[in-house]
Each structure stands twice: as structure tokens, then as C-alpha cells.
Amino acid sequence: MCSKEFVFSVTLKREIINIGKSGRKIDNKTNTIRNERKLECLARQIAVIKIQSVVRGFLERRRLKQSIKNEVSGLLQIPTDKDSEYHPKLKPAVEVYKTIKKVLYKFKEDDDKEAFLYLCRYLLCSMDSDDIKVCYIAVALKKEFVLSWIQQVKDINWKCCCYLRELKPENHVDFSVMMLLLRVLIVFTSTSTWKIVKSTPALAPGLNQLCNNIMGDLNTRGLYPILQGLLTRGLSRTKCAFNQTSLSAMVTIALRPLIAANFSDNLLTVFVLNIMSVPAVIHHVSNLSQECLTLLVTHRLFKRSLDLLSNEQSTRIIFNTLEGNYALCLLANMVHLGFVELEGLVENTIKFMLLFVFWKTVRNMYRIKIQFNSLASCSGLVFSQKTDPSLHASMPFVVKQLQLLWSEKMIRLMFADLLNYIEIDTEKASKNPSPSKNIIKKALDKASTKSSGSKIKLDSSVSTSTCLPCVLYQRTINTLSQLRMDILGGLSYNDVLLPICGSF
């Protein structure tokens, strides 16, 4: 009995243990299910919060955008008739500044283009106002706003440049937009039209420095490449897409940073690379805007460019950056600008530098002459390398510029020393007593004159200054072989070069 009771008790304990284990398993499953439900509930709550935050954020942004839009509409007073003249009722400058700050905060170039253009019109009207309270520049007089206002002006001007990047000048609508944006850049890069400066001259130095800062910021962000693209699109055509006002505005904007920086080498290099390499830009400036051409001559841009190109490192940078096509356009513009500044160059005795730099320029072109192909027609040059098709349309103008290099006026400058030498020698010969009427004596006098005439030594300055232009024309003929007959015809057609070369 004892053994049976013992076995029964052991069995009972085992059953109790098994029942306890099974109970714990049931409790673990219950806890697991309960925890999973809690996690699911927590995930739902997180999802609800995220959905609510996204929706509320969207609604709040839309409300803010609509609020800014309404505020901008109230400020700009955009007319329903787009063709009517724009004469908004001007508001206090500080209020305008705060509204523009909101506009730039949520600005999108494509969506806000119309509002931005009317904002530019509003600012121009504000700048023309005699009331200093509504003049946009008045914000600069308040210390608490001046720093952020300067950044705001820089952003507005840069956005004008960004819109210029995509415009097509031949399109009437784009041309109108271009004129508006150029006017904004003209106004904010110089104090010459600011009425606040005229009424308060003491502010002029500080505001002039502000304009210099704006131009420096534009140059840092890429003003010149944008102007280059715009000029190229408008000038690389059979008919120029610009009028006098637009072309003058672009040239003025391009020159102002140079003048402000006192024609520093770095900025002048950028100008030569981007502006002077535009096909026939000097030709069109000469035809459309004599005032701008006079401005170029007044600031001695040709002389300064020659000084820059006389530096071996600067020349290497410029011609390594430019393709052969645009290197030729740069040379043509330099020839044309030098032709215009010819008298000034003679007065300042920069003739040797002119010859040296031109020779060096042609020598650099000579290294890449394989890029040029023969003439397809008499209208201009054809390039073998891939290039913008519109560039070919401007080649007749480039050829006209190059033809100035072998014009009579330029030849006289190139061989000025030799011409002076021959003239002096002729005057000396004319002072000799007249020969006898006897034929035999006349022949003897002529022979003695030839034997006693002064000879040009090879190591003389006259010889050196004569050989240099000869090398220039030789390199030009070898490089621009398609213009060979034109060059030779120009050199030999007039009665200047061949007679004096015979004497030489």
C-alpha cells in the first residue's frame, strides 16, 4: 500500500506540475496577444498623428500661401487688363519690404513669374517716386532692416538674371520681359537715377558702395555668363534681335562691375572671356549705340585688354578656355575696337604693344587652325568642329571686322615707322640740288644717289617694327586660309604697302 500511495503521490505531483506549466503557457500566449494589440493600437495612434500633421501642415501652408498671395495682390494691385499701363498706389517702404520678404520665402521661379514681374514694375515705380516714405531705398536708412534689406535687393537682382537666362530676344513677349529685367538691373547697380541721392547728396558715398556690393554679388553668382548667353542669342543671327536701348543696357551692365573694380585683372579676364568673345558684338554696338562705343573708348577698354593679353598667363587662360570659333570672334572684336581707338593708340605710343599682342593672338589661333574649314561661300567662315548653328549666321559680320585688319588705315599704323623713315628719306633727297640737263650727267647723278642713299640696317628699330606686322599678316594668311585672297588683295590694292616694302 505504501508503494502504491507513493506512486500515486508522485503521479499527482507530476500532474500538478504539468497543469502549472500549461497554465503558464496560456498566460504567456495571452500576454503576447495583449502586447501585440497594444503595439497595433500604438501604431494606429502614430499613424493618425502623422496623417493629422501632414494634413494640418498642408492646410497651414496653403493658408499661408493664400495669405501671402492676397497680401501681394493688395500690394501690387495687378490690373485685370494686362495691356493697360501700370500705375499702382504706392505703400510705405517698410511694409513693401516685409511683404517682399514673405514673397521670397515661398518663391518658385515658374509659379511666381507673373507676380515677380509686377513686383519689378512696382519697385521701379517706387524708385521714381519723390516721396521718400514710399521709396524702396528708404528701408536702407533704418538700422534694424538694413542688412536683411541688402540681401533682399541682391536676391531680387539675381532672380532677374535667372529669368534672363531663358529668354529669347527675337520673341516679342520675351523681349518686353527682358527690357523690364534689364531696367531693374540698371536701376539697382547705379545711384545715378535715384532721387533720394539727388535730394540728399550726403547719402551718395554709402549708397554707391551698396551698388558696388550688389554688382559684386551678381558677378560672384554668374552675371557675365548670363549676359554672354543673352547677347549670343540676340546677335548670332542674320538680323540683330536687339534695339539701341536693349543693347546699350546690356553693355552698360557689363561695364559697371569693371568700372567699380577699377578694371582689375580678374574681372577684366571674365569680361574678355564672356563679352568680347560674343560674335560681332563691337560691330553691332558700333551700328546701334554710338554712346556705348564712346564709353568703351573713354575707358580705354582696348588698351586695357591689350595689357591683359600681353601677359602670357592671361593669354593662355583665355585661349585655352575659348573654343577656336569664339577665339576668332574675340580677335575680330579686338580688331574692330582697336580700329575705333586708333587715334588714341597712336597718341599714347602703344603701337608696338598693339602689334605684339595681335601677333601673339594670331599665333595662338595658328595652333588651332585645323579647326577651321574652307569657305563654303563668300558669305563667311565655316567651322569643322561642332558648334551652335546660329554662330554661322553671324560670320559675315565677323569677316567684316577681320577685314579692318588689312584696311589702309590699319596698314598705315602697322608700318608707321617705315612710312616715317621713307618720308624723311624722300625729303632729304628732294633737298639735293637739281641735276644737270645733260643726259650723261643726269645718269651719273642718279647712280651716285643710289649708291649714297641710306640703307636700313637689319638690327635697327625700323627693321624690327617692320618685320613684326609682316609676321602678323603672314600668320593671318596661314591661319585664315579661306580669306587668303581677301587679305592679299587688301594689302596690295592700295598704294601704301607695296612701294614702301620695295624700298625696304
Coordinates of C-alpha atoms in Angstrom, one line a residue:
M1 CA 0.0 0.0 0.0
C2 CA 2.8 2.3 0.8
S3 CA 4.4 1.8 -2.5
K4 CA 1.0 2.5 -4.3
E5 CA 0.4 5.6 -2.3
F6 CA 3.9 6.8 -3.1
V7 CA 3.4 6.2 -6.8
F8 CA 0.1 8.0 -6.7
S9 CA 1.5 11.0 -4.9
V10 CA 4.4 11.3 -7.3
T11 CA 2.0 11.0 -10.2
L12 CA -0.3 13.6 -8.7
K13 CA 2.6 16.0 -8.2
R14 CA 3.6 15.5 -11.8
E15 CA 0.1 16.2 -13.0
I16 CA 0.0 19.3 -10.8
I17 CA 3.4 20.5 -12.3
N18 CA 2.1 19.8 -15.8
I19 CA -1.1 21.7 -15.1
G20 CA 1.0 24.6 -13.8
K21 CA 3.2 24.6 -16.9
S22 CA 0.2 24.5 -19.2
G23 CA -1.3 27.4 -17.3
R24 CA 1.9 29.5 -17.6
K25 CA 1.9 28.7 -21.4
I26 CA -1.7 30.0 -21.6
D27 CA -0.7 33.1 -19.7
N28 CA 2.3 33.8 -22.0
K29 CA 0.1 33.5 -25.1
T30 CA -2.4 35.8 -23.5
N31 CA 0.3 38.4 -22.7
T32 CA 1.8 38.1 -26.2
I33 CA -1.6 38.7 -27.8
R34 CA -2.2 41.6 -25.4
N35 CA 1.1 43.2 -26.2
E36 CA 0.5 42.8 -29.9
R37 CA -2.8 44.5 -29.5
K38 CA -1.1 47.3 -27.6
L39 CA 1.5 47.7 -30.3
E40 CA -1.2 47.8 -33.0
C41 CA -3.1 50.4 -31.1
L42 CA 0.1 52.5 -30.6
A43 CA 0.9 52.1 -34.4
R44 CA -2.6 53.3 -35.2
Q45 CA -2.2 56.3 -32.9
I46 CA 1.2 57.2 -34.5
A47 CA -0.4 56.8 -38.0
V48 CA -3.3 59.1 -37.0
I49 CA -0.9 61.7 -35.6
K50 CA 1.2 61.6 -38.8
I51 CA -1.8 61.9 -41.0
Q52 CA -3.1 64.7 -38.9
S53 CA 0.3 66.5 -39.0
V54 CA 0.6 66.1 -42.8
V55 CA -2.9 67.3 -43.4
R56 CA -2.7 70.2 -40.9
G57 CA 0.8 71.1 -42.4
F58 CA -0.7 71.1 -45.9
L59 CA -3.7 73.2 -44.9
E60 CA -1.5 75.6 -42.9
R61 CA 1.0 76.0 -45.8
R62 CA -1.9 76.5 -48.2
R63 CA -3.4 79.1 -45.9
L64 CA 0.0 80.8 -45.5
K65 CA 0.5 80.8 -49.3
Q66 CA -3.0 82.2 -49.9
S67 CA -2.4 84.8 -47.2
I68 CA 0.8 85.9 -48.8
K69 CA -0.8 85.8 -52.2
N70 CA -3.6 88.1 -51.0
E71 CA -1.1 90.4 -49.4
V72 CA 1.0 90.5 -52.5
S73 CA -2.1 91.2 -54.6
G74 CA -3.1 94.0 -52.3
L75 CA 0.4 95.4 -52.6
L76 CA 1.0 95.0 -56.4
Q77 CA -2.6 95.9 -57.5
I78 CA -2.3 93.8 -60.6
P79 CA -4.7 95.2 -63.2
T80 CA -7.2 92.9 -64.9
D81 CA -6.2 94.3 -68.3
K82 CA -2.7 93.2 -68.9
D83 CA -2.1 95.7 -71.7
S84 CA -3.0 98.7 -69.6
E85 CA -0.4 101.0 -68.1
Y86 CA 0.7 100.0 -64.6
H87 CA 0.3 102.8 -62.0
P88 CA -0.1 101.3 -58.5
K89 CA -0.8 103.2 -55.4
L90 CA 2.5 103.1 -53.5
K91 CA 2.6 102.0 -49.9
P92 CA 5.2 102.7 -47.2
A93 CA 8.6 101.2 -48.0
V94 CA 8.9 99.2 -44.8
E95 CA 5.5 97.5 -45.5
V96 CA 6.7 96.7 -49.0
Y97 CA 10.0 95.3 -47.6
K98 CA 8.1 93.0 -45.3
T99 CA 5.8 91.7 -48.0
I100 CA 8.7 91.1 -50.4
K101 CA 10.4 89.1 -47.6
K102 CA 7.4 86.8 -47.5
V103 CA 7.3 86.5 -51.2
L104 CA 10.9 85.4 -51.4
Y105 CA 10.4 82.9 -48.6
K106 CA 7.9 80.9 -50.6
F107 CA 9.2 81.9 -54.1
K108 CA 9.0 79.4 -57.0
E109 CA 10.5 80.6 -60.3
D110 CA 7.9 79.0 -62.6
D111 CA 4.8 79.6 -60.5
D112 CA 5.5 83.1 -59.3
K113 CA 6.9 84.6 -62.6
E114 CA 3.9 86.9 -63.2
A115 CA 3.9 88.2 -59.6
F116 CA 7.6 88.8 -59.7
L117 CA 7.4 90.8 -62.9
Y118 CA 4.8 93.0 -61.4
L119 CA 6.9 93.3 -58.3
C120 CA 9.7 94.6 -60.5
R121 CA 7.3 97.1 -62.1
Y122 CA 6.2 98.2 -58.6
L123 CA 9.8 98.7 -57.4
L124 CA 10.6 100.8 -60.4
C125 CA 7.6 103.0 -59.8
S126 CA 8.7 103.2 -56.1
M127 CA 12.2 104.3 -57.2
D128 CA 10.8 107.0 -59.4
S129 CA 8.7 108.5 -56.6
D130 CA 9.6 111.8 -55.0
D131 CA 8.1 110.8 -51.6
I132 CA 10.9 109.2 -49.5
K133 CA 8.4 107.3 -47.4
V134 CA 7.3 105.1 -50.3
C135 CA 10.7 104.9 -52.0
Y136 CA 12.1 101.4 -51.7
I137 CA 15.6 102.7 -50.9
A138 CA 14.3 104.4 -47.7
V139 CA 14.4 101.0 -45.9
A140 CA 18.2 101.2 -46.1
L141 CA 18.1 104.2 -43.8
K142 CA 16.6 102.1 -40.9
K143 CA 19.3 100.2 -39.0
E144 CA 17.1 97.3 -37.9
F145 CA 16.3 96.4 -41.5
V146 CA 19.4 97.4 -43.4
L147 CA 21.3 94.1 -43.5
S148 CA 18.3 91.9 -44.5
W149 CA 17.2 94.6 -46.9
I150 CA 20.6 94.5 -48.7
Q151 CA 20.3 90.7 -49.0
Q152 CA 16.7 91.1 -50.3
V153 CA 17.9 93.5 -53.1
K154 CA 20.7 91.1 -54.0
D155 CA 18.1 88.3 -54.3
I156 CA 15.8 90.3 -56.4
N157 CA 18.5 91.3 -58.8
W158 CA 19.8 87.7 -59.1
K159 CA 16.3 86.4 -59.8
C160 CA 16.1 89.0 -62.7
C161 CA 19.3 87.4 -64.0
C162 CA 17.9 83.9 -63.7
Y163 CA 14.9 84.9 -65.8
L164 CA 17.2 86.5 -68.4
R165 CA 18.9 83.1 -68.8
E166 CA 16.0 81.5 -70.6
L167 CA 14.6 84.5 -72.6
K168 CA 14.6 84.6 -76.4
P169 CA 15.1 88.2 -77.6
E170 CA 13.5 87.5 -81.0
N171 CA 10.2 86.7 -79.3
H172 CA 8.1 89.9 -78.7
V173 CA 6.8 88.8 -75.3
D174 CA 10.3 87.7 -74.1
F175 CA 11.7 91.0 -75.4
S176 CA 9.3 93.0 -73.3
V177 CA 10.2 90.9 -70.2
M178 CA 13.9 91.3 -71.0
M179 CA 13.6 95.1 -71.1
L180 CA 11.9 95.1 -67.7
L181 CA 14.5 93.0 -66.1
L182 CA 17.4 94.9 -67.6
R183 CA 15.9 98.1 -66.3
V184 CA 15.8 96.7 -62.8
L185 CA 19.5 95.8 -63.1
I186 CA 20.3 99.2 -64.5
V187 CA 18.4 101.0 -61.6
F188 CA 19.9 98.9 -58.7
T189 CA 23.5 98.9 -59.9
S190 CA 23.9 102.7 -60.0
T191 CA 22.7 105.7 -58.0
S192 CA 22.6 108.0 -61.0
T193 CA 18.8 107.7 -61.2
W194 CA 18.0 107.6 -57.5
K195 CA 16.0 110.7 -56.5
I196 CA 16.9 110.1 -52.8
V197 CA 20.6 110.8 -53.7
K198 CA 19.7 114.0 -55.6
S199 CA 17.7 115.3 -52.6
T200 CA 20.2 114.1 -50.0
P201 CA 23.8 114.2 -51.5
A202 CA 25.3 113.1 -48.2
L203 CA 24.0 109.6 -48.7
A204 CA 25.8 109.2 -52.1
P205 CA 29.0 107.5 -50.8
G206 CA 27.2 104.9 -48.8
L207 CA 24.7 104.1 -51.5
N208 CA 27.4 103.9 -54.1
Q209 CA 29.2 101.3 -52.0
L210 CA 25.8 99.5 -51.8
C211 CA 25.6 99.4 -55.6
N212 CA 29.2 98.0 -55.7
N213 CA 28.2 95.3 -53.3
I214 CA 25.2 94.4 -55.4
M215 CA 27.4 94.2 -58.6
G216 CA 30.0 92.1 -56.7
D217 CA 27.3 89.7 -55.6
L218 CA 25.9 89.4 -59.2
N219 CA 29.4 88.8 -60.6
T220 CA 30.1 86.1 -58.0
R221 CA 26.8 84.3 -58.8
G222 CA 27.4 84.4 -62.6
L223 CA 26.3 87.6 -64.2
Y224 CA 28.7 87.6 -67.1
P225 CA 27.9 84.1 -68.4
I226 CA 24.2 85.0 -68.4
L227 CA 24.9 88.2 -70.3
Q228 CA 27.0 86.2 -72.8
G229 CA 24.2 83.8 -73.4
L230 CA 21.7 86.6 -73.9
L231 CA 24.0 88.6 -76.3
T232 CA 24.8 85.4 -78.2
R233 CA 21.2 84.5 -78.7
G234 CA 20.4 88.0 -79.9
L235 CA 23.5 88.7 -82.1
S236 CA 24.2 85.3 -83.6
R237 CA 21.6 85.9 -86.3
T238 CA 21.4 87.4 -89.8
K239 CA 19.5 90.3 -88.2
C240 CA 20.2 91.6 -84.8
A241 CA 17.3 91.0 -82.3
F242 CA 18.2 94.0 -80.1
N243 CA 17.5 97.6 -80.5
Q244 CA 19.6 100.5 -79.3
T245 CA 18.1 100.7 -75.8
S246 CA 18.4 97.0 -75.0
L247 CA 22.0 96.6 -76.4
S248 CA 23.1 99.8 -74.6
A249 CA 21.6 98.4 -71.3
M250 CA 23.5 95.1 -71.6
V251 CA 26.8 96.8 -72.4
T252 CA 26.3 99.2 -69.5
I253 CA 25.5 96.4 -67.1
A254 CA 28.6 94.5 -68.3
L255 CA 30.8 97.6 -67.8
R256 CA 29.7 98.7 -64.4
P257 CA 31.4 96.0 -62.4
L258 CA 34.6 96.6 -64.3
I259 CA 34.5 100.3 -63.6
A260 CA 33.6 99.7 -59.9
A261 CA 36.6 97.3 -59.6
N262 CA 38.9 99.7 -61.4
F263 CA 39.4 97.2 -64.2
S264 CA 41.0 94.5 -62.1
D265 CA 42.8 91.8 -64.0
N266 CA 40.4 89.0 -62.7
L267 CA 37.3 90.9 -63.6
L268 CA 38.7 92.0 -66.9
T269 CA 39.6 88.4 -67.8
V270 CA 36.0 87.4 -67.1
F271 CA 34.8 90.3 -69.3
V272 CA 37.1 89.4 -72.2
L273 CA 36.1 85.8 -72.0
N274 CA 32.3 86.3 -71.9
I275 CA 31.6 89.6 -73.6
M276 CA 34.4 90.3 -76.0
S277 CA 34.1 86.7 -77.4
V278 CA 30.4 87.3 -78.4
P279 CA 30.2 87.2 -82.2
A280 CA 30.5 90.7 -83.7
V281 CA 29.4 92.4 -80.5
I282 CA 31.5 95.5 -81.2
H283 CA 30.2 95.6 -84.8
H284 CA 26.6 95.8 -83.5
V285 CA 27.4 98.3 -80.8
S286 CA 29.1 100.5 -83.4
N287 CA 25.9 100.4 -85.6
L288 CA 23.3 100.7 -82.9
S289 CA 24.8 102.6 -80.0
Q290 CA 27.5 105.2 -80.5
E291 CA 27.2 106.2 -76.9
C292 CA 28.2 102.8 -75.7
L293 CA 31.0 102.7 -78.2
T294 CA 32.2 106.1 -76.9
L295 CA 32.0 104.7 -73.4
L296 CA 34.3 101.8 -74.4
V297 CA 36.8 104.2 -75.9
T298 CA 36.6 106.6 -73.0
H299 CA 37.5 103.9 -70.5
R300 CA 40.3 102.7 -72.8
L301 CA 38.9 99.2 -72.9
F302 CA 41.0 98.2 -75.9
K303 CA 44.2 99.4 -74.2
R304 CA 43.4 97.5 -71.0
S305 CA 42.5 94.4 -72.9
L306 CA 45.8 94.6 -74.8
D307 CA 47.6 95.0 -71.5
L308 CA 45.9 91.9 -70.2
L309 CA 46.6 89.9 -73.4
S310 CA 50.2 90.9 -73.3
N311 CA 50.5 88.7 -70.2
E312 CA 51.5 85.2 -71.2
Q313 CA 49.5 83.6 -68.4
S314 CA 46.3 85.6 -69.1
T315 CA 46.6 84.8 -72.8
R316 CA 47.0 81.1 -72.1
I317 CA 43.9 81.1 -69.8
I318 CA 41.7 82.9 -72.2
F319 CA 42.6 80.9 -75.3
N320 CA 42.5 77.6 -73.5
T321 CA 39.1 78.4 -72.2
L322 CA 37.6 79.6 -75.5
E323 CA 36.9 77.3 -78.4
G324 CA 38.5 78.1 -81.7
N325 CA 35.3 79.6 -83.0
Y326 CA 35.0 82.1 -80.2
A327 CA 38.7 82.8 -80.2
L328 CA 38.2 84.1 -83.8
C329 CA 35.3 86.2 -82.6
L330 CA 37.4 87.6 -79.8
L331 CA 40.2 88.5 -82.3
A332 CA 37.6 90.2 -84.7
N333 CA 36.2 92.3 -81.8
M334 CA 39.7 93.3 -80.8
V335 CA 40.5 94.4 -84.3
H336 CA 37.3 96.4 -84.6
L337 CA 37.7 98.0 -81.2
G338 CA 41.3 98.8 -82.0
F339 CA 40.3 100.4 -85.2
V340 CA 37.9 102.7 -83.3
E341 CA 40.6 103.6 -80.7
L342 CA 43.3 104.0 -83.4
E343 CA 44.0 107.7 -82.8
G344 CA 44.2 107.2 -79.0
L345 CA 46.7 104.4 -79.5
V346 CA 48.9 106.5 -81.7
E347 CA 48.8 109.4 -79.3
N348 CA 49.9 107.1 -76.4
T349 CA 52.5 105.2 -78.4
I350 CA 51.0 101.8 -77.8
K351 CA 51.6 100.8 -81.4
F352 CA 54.3 98.2 -80.5
M353 CA 52.0 96.6 -77.9
L354 CA 49.2 96.5 -80.5
L355 CA 51.4 94.7 -83.0
F356 CA 52.8 92.3 -80.4
V357 CA 49.5 91.3 -78.9
F358 CA 47.8 90.9 -82.3
W359 CA 50.7 88.8 -83.4
K360 CA 50.5 86.6 -80.3
T361 CA 46.8 86.3 -80.7
V362 CA 47.1 85.1 -84.3
R363 CA 49.9 82.8 -83.2
N364 CA 47.5 81.1 -80.7
M365 CA 44.9 80.8 -83.4
Y366 CA 47.6 79.3 -85.7
R367 CA 48.0 76.4 -83.2
I368 CA 44.3 75.5 -83.7
K369 CA 43.9 76.3 -87.3
I370 CA 42.9 72.7 -88.0
Q371 CA 39.5 73.7 -86.5
F372 CA 38.7 76.0 -89.4
N373 CA 37.5 74.7 -92.8
S374 CA 37.5 76.4 -96.2
L375 CA 34.8 78.8 -97.4
A376 CA 31.6 77.3 -98.5
S377 CA 30.6 80.6 -100.0
C378 CA 31.7 84.2 -100.0
S379 CA 29.4 85.0 -97.1
G380 CA 31.7 83.9 -94.3
L381 CA 33.6 81.2 -92.5
V382 CA 32.6 77.6 -91.9
F383 CA 34.0 75.7 -88.9
S384 CA 34.8 72.0 -89.0
Q385 CA 34.2 71.5 -85.2
K386 CA 30.7 71.1 -83.8
T387 CA 29.2 74.5 -82.9
D388 CA 26.0 76.4 -82.4
P389 CA 24.3 76.6 -85.8
S390 CA 23.3 80.2 -85.1
L391 CA 27.0 81.1 -84.9
H392 CA 27.3 80.6 -88.7
A393 CA 24.7 83.3 -89.3
S394 CA 26.9 85.9 -87.6
M395 CA 30.1 85.0 -89.6
P396 CA 29.6 87.7 -92.3
F397 CA 29.8 90.3 -89.6
V398 CA 32.9 88.7 -88.1
V399 CA 34.5 88.7 -91.5
K400 CA 33.8 92.4 -91.9
Q401 CA 35.6 93.0 -88.6
L402 CA 38.6 91.0 -89.7
Q403 CA 38.8 92.9 -92.9
L404 CA 39.6 96.1 -90.9
L405 CA 43.0 94.4 -90.1
W406 CA 44.2 94.9 -93.6
S407 CA 42.4 98.2 -94.3
E408 CA 44.5 101.2 -95.4
K409 CA 44.1 102.9 -92.1
M410 CA 45.4 99.9 -90.1
I411 CA 48.2 99.3 -92.6
R412 CA 49.5 102.9 -92.1
L413 CA 49.5 102.3 -88.4
M414 CA 51.3 98.9 -88.7
F415 CA 54.0 100.3 -90.9
A416 CA 54.1 103.8 -89.4
D417 CA 57.9 103.7 -88.6
L418 CA 58.7 102.6 -92.1
L419 CA 56.4 105.3 -93.6
N420 CA 58.1 107.9 -91.5
Y421 CA 61.5 106.7 -92.4
I422 CA 60.7 106.8 -96.2
E423 CA 59.1 110.2 -95.9
I424 CA 62.2 111.6 -94.1
D425 CA 64.5 110.0 -96.7
T426 CA 62.4 111.4 -99.5
E427 CA 62.6 114.9 -98.0
K428 CA 66.3 114.6 -97.8
A429 CA 66.6 113.5 -101.4
S430 CA 64.3 116.4 -102.5
K431 CA 66.7 118.9 -100.9
N432 CA 69.6 117.8 -103.1
P433 CA 70.4 120.3 -105.9
S434 CA 68.6 119.6 -109.2
P435 CA 70.6 117.6 -111.6
S436 CA 72.0 119.0 -114.8
K437 CA 70.0 118.9 -118.0
N438 CA 72.8 117.0 -119.7
I439 CA 71.7 113.4 -120.1
I440 CA 75.1 111.9 -119.2
K441 CA 75.4 114.0 -116.1
K442 CA 71.8 113.1 -115.1
A443 CA 72.6 109.4 -115.3
L444 CA 75.8 109.8 -113.3
D445 CA 73.9 111.8 -110.6
K446 CA 71.2 109.1 -110.4
A447 CA 73.8 106.4 -110.0
S448 CA 75.6 108.3 -107.3
T449 CA 72.3 109.0 -105.4
K450 CA 71.5 105.3 -105.4
S451 CA 74.9 104.4 -104.1
S452 CA 75.0 107.0 -101.4
G453 CA 71.3 106.6 -100.2
S454 CA 70.8 105.5 -96.7
K455 CA 70.2 101.8 -96.1
I456 CA 68.0 100.3 -93.4
K457 CA 70.1 98.1 -91.1
L458 CA 68.6 94.7 -90.0
D459 CA 69.2 95.4 -86.3
S460 CA 67.6 98.9 -86.4
S461 CA 64.3 99.7 -84.8
V462 CA 62.7 100.4 -88.2
S463 CA 63.6 96.9 -89.3
T464 CA 62.1 95.3 -86.2
S465 CA 58.9 97.3 -86.3
T466 CA 58.5 96.4 -90.0
C467 CA 59.1 92.7 -89.6
L468 CA 56.6 92.4 -86.8
P469 CA 53.5 93.3 -88.9
C470 CA 54.8 91.2 -91.8
V471 CA 54.8 88.2 -89.4
L472 CA 51.3 89.2 -88.3
Y473 CA 49.9 89.2 -91.8
Q474 CA 51.8 86.0 -92.7
R475 CA 50.3 84.2 -89.7
T476 CA 46.9 85.6 -90.5
I477 CA 47.1 84.3 -94.1
N478 CA 48.2 80.8 -93.0
T479 CA 45.6 80.6 -90.2
L480 CA 42.6 82.0 -92.2
S481 CA 43.5 80.4 -95.5
Q482 CA 39.9 80.9 -96.6
L483 CA 40.5 84.6 -96.6
R484 CA 43.9 84.4 -98.2
M485 CA 42.9 86.3 -101.4
D486 CA 40.9 88.9 -99.5
I487 CA 44.0 89.6 -97.3
L488 CA 46.4 89.8 -100.2
G489 CA 44.0 92.0 -102.1
G490 CA 43.6 94.3 -99.2
L491 CA 47.4 94.6 -98.7
S492 CA 48.2 95.1 -102.4
Y493 CA 45.2 97.1 -103.6
N494 CA 46.2 100.4 -102.1
D495 CA 49.4 102.3 -102.9
V496 CA 50.8 102.3 -99.4
L497 CA 52.4 99.0 -98.6
L498 CA 54.0 97.7 -101.8
P499 CA 56.0 100.8 -102.7
I500 CA 57.5 101.2 -99.2
C501 CA 58.2 97.5 -98.9
G502 CA 60.1 97.8 -102.2
S503 CA 62.2 100.5 -100.6
F504 CA 62.7 98.3 -97.5

